[in-house]
C-alpha positions as YAML, in Angstrom:
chain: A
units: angstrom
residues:
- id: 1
  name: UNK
  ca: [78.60, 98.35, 75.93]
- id: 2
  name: UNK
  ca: [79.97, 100.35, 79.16]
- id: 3
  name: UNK
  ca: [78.00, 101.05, 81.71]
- id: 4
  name: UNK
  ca: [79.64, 104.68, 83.66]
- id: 5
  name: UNK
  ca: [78.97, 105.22, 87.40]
- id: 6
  name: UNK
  ca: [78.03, 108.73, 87.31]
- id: 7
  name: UNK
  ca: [78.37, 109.58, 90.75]
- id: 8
  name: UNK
  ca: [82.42, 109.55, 90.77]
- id: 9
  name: UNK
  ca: [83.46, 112.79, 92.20]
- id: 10
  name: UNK
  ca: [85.28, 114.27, 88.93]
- id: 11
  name: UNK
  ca: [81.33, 113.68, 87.33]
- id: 12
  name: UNK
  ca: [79.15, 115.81, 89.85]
- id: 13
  name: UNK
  ca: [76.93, 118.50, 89.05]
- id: 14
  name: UNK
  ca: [73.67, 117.67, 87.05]
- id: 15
  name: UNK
  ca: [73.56, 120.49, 84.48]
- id: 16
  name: UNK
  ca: [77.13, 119.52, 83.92]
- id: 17
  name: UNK
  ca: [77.82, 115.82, 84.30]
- id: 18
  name: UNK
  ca: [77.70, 114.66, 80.34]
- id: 19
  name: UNK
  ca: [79.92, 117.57, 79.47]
- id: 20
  name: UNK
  ca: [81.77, 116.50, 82.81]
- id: 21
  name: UNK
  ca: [82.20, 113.03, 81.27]
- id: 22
  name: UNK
  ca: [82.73, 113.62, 77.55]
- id: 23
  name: UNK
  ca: [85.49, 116.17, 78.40]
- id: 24
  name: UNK
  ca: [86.94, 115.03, 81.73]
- id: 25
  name: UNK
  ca: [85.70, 110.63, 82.07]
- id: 26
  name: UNK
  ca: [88.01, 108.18, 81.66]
- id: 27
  name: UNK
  ca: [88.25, 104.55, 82.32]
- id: 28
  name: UNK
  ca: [87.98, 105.22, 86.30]
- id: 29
  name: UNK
  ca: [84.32, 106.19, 86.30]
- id: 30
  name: UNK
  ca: [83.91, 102.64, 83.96]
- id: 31
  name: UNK
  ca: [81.68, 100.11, 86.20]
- id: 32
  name: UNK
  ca: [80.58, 97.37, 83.82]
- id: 33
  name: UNK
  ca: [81.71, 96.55, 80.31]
- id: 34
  name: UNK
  ca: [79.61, 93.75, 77.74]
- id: 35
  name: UNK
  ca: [81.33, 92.68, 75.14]
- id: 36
  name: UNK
  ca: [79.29, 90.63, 73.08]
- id: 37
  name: UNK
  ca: [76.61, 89.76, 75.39]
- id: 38
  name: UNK
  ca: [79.28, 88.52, 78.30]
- id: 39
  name: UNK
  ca: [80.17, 91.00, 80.90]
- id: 40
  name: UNK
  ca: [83.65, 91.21, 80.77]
- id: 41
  name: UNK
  ca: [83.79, 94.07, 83.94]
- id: 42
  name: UNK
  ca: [81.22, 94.04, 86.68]
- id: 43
  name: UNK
  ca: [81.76, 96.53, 89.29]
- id: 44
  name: UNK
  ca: [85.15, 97.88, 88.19]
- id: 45
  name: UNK
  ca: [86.61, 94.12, 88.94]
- id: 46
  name: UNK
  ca: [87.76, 91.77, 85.94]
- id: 47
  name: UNK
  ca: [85.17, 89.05, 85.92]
- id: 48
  name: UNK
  ca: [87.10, 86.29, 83.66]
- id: 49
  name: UNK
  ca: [90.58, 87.57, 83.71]
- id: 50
  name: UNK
  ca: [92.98, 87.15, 85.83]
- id: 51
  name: UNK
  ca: [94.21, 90.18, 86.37]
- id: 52
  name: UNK
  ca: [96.48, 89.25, 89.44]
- id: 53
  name: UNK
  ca: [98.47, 86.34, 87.01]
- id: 54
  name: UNK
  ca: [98.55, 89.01, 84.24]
- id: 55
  name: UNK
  ca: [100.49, 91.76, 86.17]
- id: 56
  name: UNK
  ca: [102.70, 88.95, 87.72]
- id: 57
  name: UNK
  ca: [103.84, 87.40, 84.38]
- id: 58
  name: UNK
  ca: [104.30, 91.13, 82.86]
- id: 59
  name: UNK
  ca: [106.90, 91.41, 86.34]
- id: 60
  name: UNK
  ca: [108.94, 88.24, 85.38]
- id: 61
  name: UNK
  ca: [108.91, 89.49, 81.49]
- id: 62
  name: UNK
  ca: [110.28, 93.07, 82.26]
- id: 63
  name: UNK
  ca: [112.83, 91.79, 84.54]
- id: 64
  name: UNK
  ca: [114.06, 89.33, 81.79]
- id: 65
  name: UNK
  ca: [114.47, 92.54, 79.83]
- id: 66
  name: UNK
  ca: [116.19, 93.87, 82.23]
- id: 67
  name: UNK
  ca: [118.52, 91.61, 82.75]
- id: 68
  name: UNK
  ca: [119.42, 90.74, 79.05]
- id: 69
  name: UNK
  ca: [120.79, 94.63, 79.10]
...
């Protein structure tokens, strides 16, 4: 389950804000995500993931590609 926040800028407009966000949304305007019953996103910030460790580990794994070249 995702949970949009409808008032991101690229959303406005009432008459047009589901067409806004079936044609133009994308995982910016995503606030919360549930999966299974455990909310994996709250307020567009990982809630059990660390995102921070993630990114730094994919550094140190690109620059061992790198570096094998």
């Amino acid at each position: 389950l995702i949970l949009v926040d409808m008032q991101e800028v690229s959303l406005v407009g009432e008459e047009t804000q589901l067409s806004n966000f079936l044609h133009a949304g994308n995982g910016f305007q995503v606030d919360t995500v549930l999966v299974e019953g455990a909310v994996r996103l709250r307020g567009k910030q990982f809630v059990d993931i660390d995102a921070e460790a993630i990114m730094a580990r994919c550094e140190q794994v690109i620059r061992g590609i790198y570096e094998r070249q």
